mmCIF file of C-alpha atoms and ligand atoms in Angstrom:
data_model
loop_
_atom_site.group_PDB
_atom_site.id
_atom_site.type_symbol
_atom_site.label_atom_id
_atom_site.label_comp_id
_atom_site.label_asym_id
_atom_site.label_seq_id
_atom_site.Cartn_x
_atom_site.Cartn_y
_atom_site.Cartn_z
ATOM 1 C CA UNK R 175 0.270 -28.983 0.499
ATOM 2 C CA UNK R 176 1.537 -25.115 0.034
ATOM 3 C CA UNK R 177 3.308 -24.032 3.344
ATOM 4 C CA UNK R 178 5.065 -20.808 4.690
ATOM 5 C CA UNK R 179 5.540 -17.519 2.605
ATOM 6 C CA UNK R 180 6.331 -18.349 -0.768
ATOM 7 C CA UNK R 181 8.847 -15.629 -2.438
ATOM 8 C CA UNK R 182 10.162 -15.112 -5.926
ATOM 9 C CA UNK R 183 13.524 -13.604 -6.129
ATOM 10 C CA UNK R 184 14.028 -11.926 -10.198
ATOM 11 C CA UNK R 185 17.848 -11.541 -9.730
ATOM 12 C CA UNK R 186 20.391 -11.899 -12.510
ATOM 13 C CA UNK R 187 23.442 -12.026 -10.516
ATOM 14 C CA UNK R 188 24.344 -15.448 -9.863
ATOM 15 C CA UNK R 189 26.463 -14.465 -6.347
ATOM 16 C CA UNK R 190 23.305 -12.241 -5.282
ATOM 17 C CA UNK R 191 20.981 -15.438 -5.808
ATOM 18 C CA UNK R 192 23.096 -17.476 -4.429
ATOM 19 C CA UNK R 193 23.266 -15.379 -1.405
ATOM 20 C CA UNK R 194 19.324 -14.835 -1.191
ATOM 21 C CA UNK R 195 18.557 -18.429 -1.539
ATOM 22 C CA UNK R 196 20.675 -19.617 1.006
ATOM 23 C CA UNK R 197 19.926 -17.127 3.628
ATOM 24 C CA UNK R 198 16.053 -17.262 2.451
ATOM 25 C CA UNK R 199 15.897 -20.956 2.897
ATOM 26 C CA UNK R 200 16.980 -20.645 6.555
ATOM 27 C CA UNK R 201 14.543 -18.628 7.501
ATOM 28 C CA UNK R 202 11.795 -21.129 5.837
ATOM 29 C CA UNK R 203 10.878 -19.600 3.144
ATOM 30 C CA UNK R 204 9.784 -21.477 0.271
ATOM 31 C CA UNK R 205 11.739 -20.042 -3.022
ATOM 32 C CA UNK R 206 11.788 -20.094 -6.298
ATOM 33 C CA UNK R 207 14.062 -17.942 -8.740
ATOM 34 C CA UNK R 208 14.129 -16.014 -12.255
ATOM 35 C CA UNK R 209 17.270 -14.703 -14.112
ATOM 36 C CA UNK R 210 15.554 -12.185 -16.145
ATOM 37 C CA UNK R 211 12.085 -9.957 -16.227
ATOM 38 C CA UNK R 212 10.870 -12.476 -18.701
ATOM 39 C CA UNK R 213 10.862 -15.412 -16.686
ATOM 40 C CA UNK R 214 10.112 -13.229 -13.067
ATOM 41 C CA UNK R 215 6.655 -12.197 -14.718
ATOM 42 C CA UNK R 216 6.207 -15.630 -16.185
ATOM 43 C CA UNK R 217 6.338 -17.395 -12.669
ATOM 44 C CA UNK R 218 4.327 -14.434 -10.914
ATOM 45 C CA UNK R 219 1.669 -14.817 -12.673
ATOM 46 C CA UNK R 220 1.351 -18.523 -12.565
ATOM 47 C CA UNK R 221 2.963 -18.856 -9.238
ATOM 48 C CA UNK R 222 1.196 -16.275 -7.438
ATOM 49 C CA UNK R 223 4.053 -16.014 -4.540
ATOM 50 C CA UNK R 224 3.476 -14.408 -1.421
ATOM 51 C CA UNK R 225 6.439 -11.414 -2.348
ATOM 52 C CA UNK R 226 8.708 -10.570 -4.940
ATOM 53 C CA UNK R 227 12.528 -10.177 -4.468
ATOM 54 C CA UNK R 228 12.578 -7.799 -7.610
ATOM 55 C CA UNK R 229 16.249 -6.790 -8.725
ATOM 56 C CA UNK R 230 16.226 -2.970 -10.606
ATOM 57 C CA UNK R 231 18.657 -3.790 -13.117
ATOM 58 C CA UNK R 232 17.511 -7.239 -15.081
ATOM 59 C CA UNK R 233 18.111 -8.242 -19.140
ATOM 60 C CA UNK R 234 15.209 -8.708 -21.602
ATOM 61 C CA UNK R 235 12.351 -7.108 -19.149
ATOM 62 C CA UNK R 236 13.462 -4.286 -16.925
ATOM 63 C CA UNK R 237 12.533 -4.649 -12.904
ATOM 64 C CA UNK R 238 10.488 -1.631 -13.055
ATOM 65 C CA UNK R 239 8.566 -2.535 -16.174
ATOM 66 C CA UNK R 240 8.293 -6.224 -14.055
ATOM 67 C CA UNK R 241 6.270 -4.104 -11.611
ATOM 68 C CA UNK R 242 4.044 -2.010 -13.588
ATOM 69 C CA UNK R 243 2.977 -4.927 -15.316
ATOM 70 C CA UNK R 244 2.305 -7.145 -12.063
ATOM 71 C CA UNK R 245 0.692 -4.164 -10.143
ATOM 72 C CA UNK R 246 -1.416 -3.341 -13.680
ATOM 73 C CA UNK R 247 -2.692 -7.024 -13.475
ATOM 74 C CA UNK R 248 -5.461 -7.595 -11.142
ATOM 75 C CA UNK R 249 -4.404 -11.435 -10.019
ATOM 76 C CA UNK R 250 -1.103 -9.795 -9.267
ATOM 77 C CA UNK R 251 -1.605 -6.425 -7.882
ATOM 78 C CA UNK R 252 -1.738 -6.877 -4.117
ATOM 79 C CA UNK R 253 1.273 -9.329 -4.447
ATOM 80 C CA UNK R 254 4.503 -6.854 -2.342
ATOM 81 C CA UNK R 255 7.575 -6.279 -4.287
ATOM 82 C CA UNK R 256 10.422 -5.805 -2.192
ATOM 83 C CA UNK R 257 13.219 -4.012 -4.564
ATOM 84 C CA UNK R 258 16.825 -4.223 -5.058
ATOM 85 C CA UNK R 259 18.441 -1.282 -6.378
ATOM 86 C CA UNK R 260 22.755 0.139 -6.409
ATOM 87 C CA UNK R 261 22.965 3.021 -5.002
ATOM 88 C CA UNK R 262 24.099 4.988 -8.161
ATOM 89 C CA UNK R 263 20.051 3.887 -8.875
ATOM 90 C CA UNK R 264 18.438 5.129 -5.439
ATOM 91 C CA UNK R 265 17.155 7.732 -6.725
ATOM 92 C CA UNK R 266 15.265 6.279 -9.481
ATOM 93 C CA UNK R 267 14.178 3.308 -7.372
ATOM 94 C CA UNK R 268 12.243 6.159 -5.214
ATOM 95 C CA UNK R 269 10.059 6.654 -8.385
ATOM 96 C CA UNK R 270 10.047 2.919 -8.913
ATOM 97 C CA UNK R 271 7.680 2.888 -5.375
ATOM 98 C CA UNK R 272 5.388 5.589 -7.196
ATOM 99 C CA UNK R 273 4.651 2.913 -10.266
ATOM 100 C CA UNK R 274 3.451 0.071 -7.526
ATOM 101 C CA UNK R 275 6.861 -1.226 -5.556
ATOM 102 C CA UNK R 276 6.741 -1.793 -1.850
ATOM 103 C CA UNK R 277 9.709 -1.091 -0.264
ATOM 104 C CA UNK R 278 13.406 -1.142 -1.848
ATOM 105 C CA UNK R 279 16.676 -1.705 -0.068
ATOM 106 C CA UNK R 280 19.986 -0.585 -1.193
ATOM 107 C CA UNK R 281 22.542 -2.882 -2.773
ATOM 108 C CA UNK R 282 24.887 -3.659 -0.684
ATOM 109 C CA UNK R 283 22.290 -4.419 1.786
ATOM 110 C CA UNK R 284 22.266 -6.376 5.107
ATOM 111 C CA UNK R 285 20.125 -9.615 4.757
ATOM 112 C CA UNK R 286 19.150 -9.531 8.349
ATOM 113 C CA UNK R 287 17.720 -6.346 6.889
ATOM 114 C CA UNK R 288 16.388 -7.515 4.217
ATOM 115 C CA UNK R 289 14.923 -10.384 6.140
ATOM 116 C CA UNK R 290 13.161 -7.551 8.662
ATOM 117 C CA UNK R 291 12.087 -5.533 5.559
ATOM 118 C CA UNK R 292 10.068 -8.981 3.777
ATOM 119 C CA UNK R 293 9.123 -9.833 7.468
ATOM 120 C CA UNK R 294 7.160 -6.643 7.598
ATOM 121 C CA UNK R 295 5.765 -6.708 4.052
ATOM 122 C CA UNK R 296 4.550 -9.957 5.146
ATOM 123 C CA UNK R 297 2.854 -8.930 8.344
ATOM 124 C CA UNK R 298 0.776 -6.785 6.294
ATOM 125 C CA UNK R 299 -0.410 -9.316 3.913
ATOM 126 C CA UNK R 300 0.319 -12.995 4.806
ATOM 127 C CA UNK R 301 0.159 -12.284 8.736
ATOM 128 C CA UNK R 302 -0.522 -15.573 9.784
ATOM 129 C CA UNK R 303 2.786 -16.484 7.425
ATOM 130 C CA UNK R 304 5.062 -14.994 9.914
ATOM 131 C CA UNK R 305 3.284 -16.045 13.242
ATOM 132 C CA UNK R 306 1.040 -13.344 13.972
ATOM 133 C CA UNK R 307 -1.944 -14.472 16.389
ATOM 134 C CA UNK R 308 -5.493 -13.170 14.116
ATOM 135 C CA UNK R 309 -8.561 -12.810 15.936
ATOM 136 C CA UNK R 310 -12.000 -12.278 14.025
ATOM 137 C CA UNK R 311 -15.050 -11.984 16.181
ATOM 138 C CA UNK R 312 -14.271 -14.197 19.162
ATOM 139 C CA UNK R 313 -12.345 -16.670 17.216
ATOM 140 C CA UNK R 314 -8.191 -16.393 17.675
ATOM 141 C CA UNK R 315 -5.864 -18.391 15.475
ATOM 142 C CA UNK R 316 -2.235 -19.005 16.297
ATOM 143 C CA UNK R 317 -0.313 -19.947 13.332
ATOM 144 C CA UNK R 318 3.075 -21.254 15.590
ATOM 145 C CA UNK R 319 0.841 -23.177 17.917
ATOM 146 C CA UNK R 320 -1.331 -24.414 15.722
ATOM 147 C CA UNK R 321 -4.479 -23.701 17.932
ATOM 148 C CA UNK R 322 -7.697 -22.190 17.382
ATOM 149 C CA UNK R 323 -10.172 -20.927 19.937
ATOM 150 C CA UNK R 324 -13.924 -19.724 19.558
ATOM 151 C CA UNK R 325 -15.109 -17.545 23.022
ATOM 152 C CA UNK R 326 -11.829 -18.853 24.735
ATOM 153 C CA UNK R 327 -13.007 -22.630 23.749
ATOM 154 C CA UNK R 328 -10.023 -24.932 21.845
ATOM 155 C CA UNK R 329 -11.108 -26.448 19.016
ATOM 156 C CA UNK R 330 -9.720 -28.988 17.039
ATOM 157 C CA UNK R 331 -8.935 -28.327 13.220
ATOM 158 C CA UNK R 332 -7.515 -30.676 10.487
ATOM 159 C CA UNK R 333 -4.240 -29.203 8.727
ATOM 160 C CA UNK R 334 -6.662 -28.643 5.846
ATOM 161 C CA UNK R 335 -9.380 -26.554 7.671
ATOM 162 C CA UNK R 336 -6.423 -24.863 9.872
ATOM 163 C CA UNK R 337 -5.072 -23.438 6.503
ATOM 164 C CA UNK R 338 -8.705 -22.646 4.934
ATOM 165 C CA UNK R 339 -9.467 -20.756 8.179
ATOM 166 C CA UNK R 340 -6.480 -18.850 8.652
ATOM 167 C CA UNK R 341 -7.087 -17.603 4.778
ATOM 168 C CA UNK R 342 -10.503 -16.337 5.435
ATOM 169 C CA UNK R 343 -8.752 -14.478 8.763
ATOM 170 C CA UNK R 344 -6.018 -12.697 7.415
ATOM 171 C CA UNK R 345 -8.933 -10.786 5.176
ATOM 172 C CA UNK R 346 -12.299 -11.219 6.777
ATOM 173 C CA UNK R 347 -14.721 -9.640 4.420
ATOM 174 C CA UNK R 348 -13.069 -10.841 1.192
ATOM 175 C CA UNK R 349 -14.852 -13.184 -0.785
ATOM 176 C CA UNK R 350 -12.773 -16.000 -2.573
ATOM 177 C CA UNK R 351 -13.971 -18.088 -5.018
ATOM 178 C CA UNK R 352 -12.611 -21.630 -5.398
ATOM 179 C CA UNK R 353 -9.903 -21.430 -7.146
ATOM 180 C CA UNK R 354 -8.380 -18.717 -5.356
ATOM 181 C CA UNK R 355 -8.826 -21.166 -2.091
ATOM 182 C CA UNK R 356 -7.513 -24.039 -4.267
ATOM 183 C CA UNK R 357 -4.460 -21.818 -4.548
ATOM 184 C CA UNK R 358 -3.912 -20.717 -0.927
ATOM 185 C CA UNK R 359 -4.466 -24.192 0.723
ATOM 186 C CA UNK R 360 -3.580 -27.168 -1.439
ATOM 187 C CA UNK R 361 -0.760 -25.196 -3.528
ATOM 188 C CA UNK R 362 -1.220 -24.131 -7.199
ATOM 189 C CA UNK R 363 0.517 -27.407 -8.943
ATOM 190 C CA UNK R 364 -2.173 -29.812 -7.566
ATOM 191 C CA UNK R 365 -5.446 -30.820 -9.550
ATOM 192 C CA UNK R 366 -7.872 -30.940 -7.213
ATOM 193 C CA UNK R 367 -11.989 -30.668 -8.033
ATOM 194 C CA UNK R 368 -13.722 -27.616 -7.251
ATOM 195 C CA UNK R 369 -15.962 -29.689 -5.061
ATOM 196 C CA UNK R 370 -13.621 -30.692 -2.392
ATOM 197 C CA UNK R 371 -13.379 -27.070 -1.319
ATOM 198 C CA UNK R 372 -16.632 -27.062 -0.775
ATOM 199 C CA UNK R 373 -16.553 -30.500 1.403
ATOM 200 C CA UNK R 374 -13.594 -28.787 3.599
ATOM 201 C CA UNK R 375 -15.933 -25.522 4.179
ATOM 202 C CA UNK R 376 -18.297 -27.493 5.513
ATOM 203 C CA UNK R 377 -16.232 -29.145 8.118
ATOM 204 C CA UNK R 378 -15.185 -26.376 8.837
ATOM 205 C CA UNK R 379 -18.218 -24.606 9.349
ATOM 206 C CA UNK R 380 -19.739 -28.032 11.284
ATOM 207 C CA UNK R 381 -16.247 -27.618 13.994
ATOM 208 C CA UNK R 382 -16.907 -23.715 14.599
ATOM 209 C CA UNK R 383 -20.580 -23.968 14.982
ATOM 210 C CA UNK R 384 -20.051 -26.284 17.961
ATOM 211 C CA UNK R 385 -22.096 -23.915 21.144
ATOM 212 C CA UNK R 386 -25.090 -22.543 17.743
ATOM 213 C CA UNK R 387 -22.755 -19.778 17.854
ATOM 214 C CA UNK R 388 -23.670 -17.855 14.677
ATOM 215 C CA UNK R 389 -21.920 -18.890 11.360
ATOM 216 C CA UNK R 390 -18.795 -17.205 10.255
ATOM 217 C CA UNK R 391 -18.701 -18.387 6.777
ATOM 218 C CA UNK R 392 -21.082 -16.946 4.316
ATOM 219 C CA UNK R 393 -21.615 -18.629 1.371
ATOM 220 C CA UNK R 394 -21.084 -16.193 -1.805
ATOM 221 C CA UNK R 395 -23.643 -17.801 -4.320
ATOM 222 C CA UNK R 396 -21.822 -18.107 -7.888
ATOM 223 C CA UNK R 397 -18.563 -17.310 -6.437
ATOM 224 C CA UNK R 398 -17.513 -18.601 -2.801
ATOM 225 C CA UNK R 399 -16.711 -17.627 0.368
ATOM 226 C CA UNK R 400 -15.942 -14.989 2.775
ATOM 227 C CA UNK R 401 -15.577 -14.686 6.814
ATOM 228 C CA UNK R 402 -18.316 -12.409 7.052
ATOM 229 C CA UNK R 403 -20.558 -12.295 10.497
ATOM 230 C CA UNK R 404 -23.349 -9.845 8.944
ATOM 231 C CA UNK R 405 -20.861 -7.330 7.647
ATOM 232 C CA UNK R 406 -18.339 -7.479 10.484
HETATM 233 CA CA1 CA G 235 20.953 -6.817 -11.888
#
């Protein structure tokens, strides 16, 4: 099962990869790595990480022409790229922000940083990734205790519905469609029928609805799901 902030790091210095991974891996993250634009597009589009580690200066596809093409694509688009950029290349790294990139940090940085920098990018789009408590209409969720409450009541949640709930909180109002929740909570390598999402939803739904407190969950006919309490 997928766990933690997944990040791609599109680095073709062998030292500076070295350096990331290591450091990365400490924290928790889960990594994996590309040598050139080529293969950094290749395994954002099928790996659909949680950030991009996107080095300026890469062979065969440049990091800024990475960018446009993964904030052009709409499975990619809301996917932060953190960039790496020399100083000599400041300058145009500013514009690089203009064409989609997140943030950008200096070369020679400071991984705690760095680390502070992805920690923030994070916050704003995988919250529950880096421990933030989400709340949604009486129900909290805390991702480093594990613990959900609905109107200050515990209740109890498999790993499984932990993960599919904490999805639906960190956008309520988004509607996913199966695959998308296939993605987020069993991890993109496994082959798992469309079907058993739906058989997790409604536990789900069954362990939130325990005082006829009013469904979260609307059911997105031809698509999926959203956390939606009538437009909330
Ligand atoms: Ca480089």
């Amino acid at each position: 099962m997928a766990d933690g902030p997944h990040i791609l790091i599109v680095e073709d210095e062998a030292a500076q990869l070295e350096l990331l991974t290591y450091n990365l891996e400490q924290e928790g993250f889960q990594l994996s790595q590309a040598e050139n634009g080529e293969l950094g597009l290749q395994l954002a589009i099928e790996g659909k990480p949680d950030l991009i580690i996107l080095d300026w200066m890469l062979p065969i596809v440049s990091g800024i022409e990475v960018c446009r093409q993964l904030k052009r694509k709409k499975s990619t688009r809301q996917i932060p790229i953190l960039m790496l950029t020399a100083r000599t290349e400041e300058s145009d790294c500013v514009r690089g922000l203009e064409t989609g990139a997140d943030d950008y940090v200096v070369k020679p940085y400071s991984v705690s940083e760095l680390i502070a920098r992805i920690r923030a990018l994070l916050r704003r789009t995988r919250p529950a990734s880096v421990g933030e408590i989400l709340s949604y209409d009486g129900i909290s969720l805390d991702p480093e205790k594990h613990k959900v409450k609905r109107n200050g009541k515990t209740i109890r949640l498999g790993p499984t519905e932990f993960k599919l709930l904490s999805t639906f909180m960190e956008k309520p109002g988004r509607v996913w469609n199966r695959e998308q929740l296939l993605d987020r909570v069993w991890g993109i390598d496994v082959d798992i029928d469309f079907r058993t999402v739906d058989v997790h939803v409604g536990r789900l739904r069954k362990l939130l609805d325990q005082d006829g407190e009013p469904d979260p969950i609307r059911t997105v006919r031809g698509t999926g799901y959203s956390l939606d309490i009538d437009g909330k």
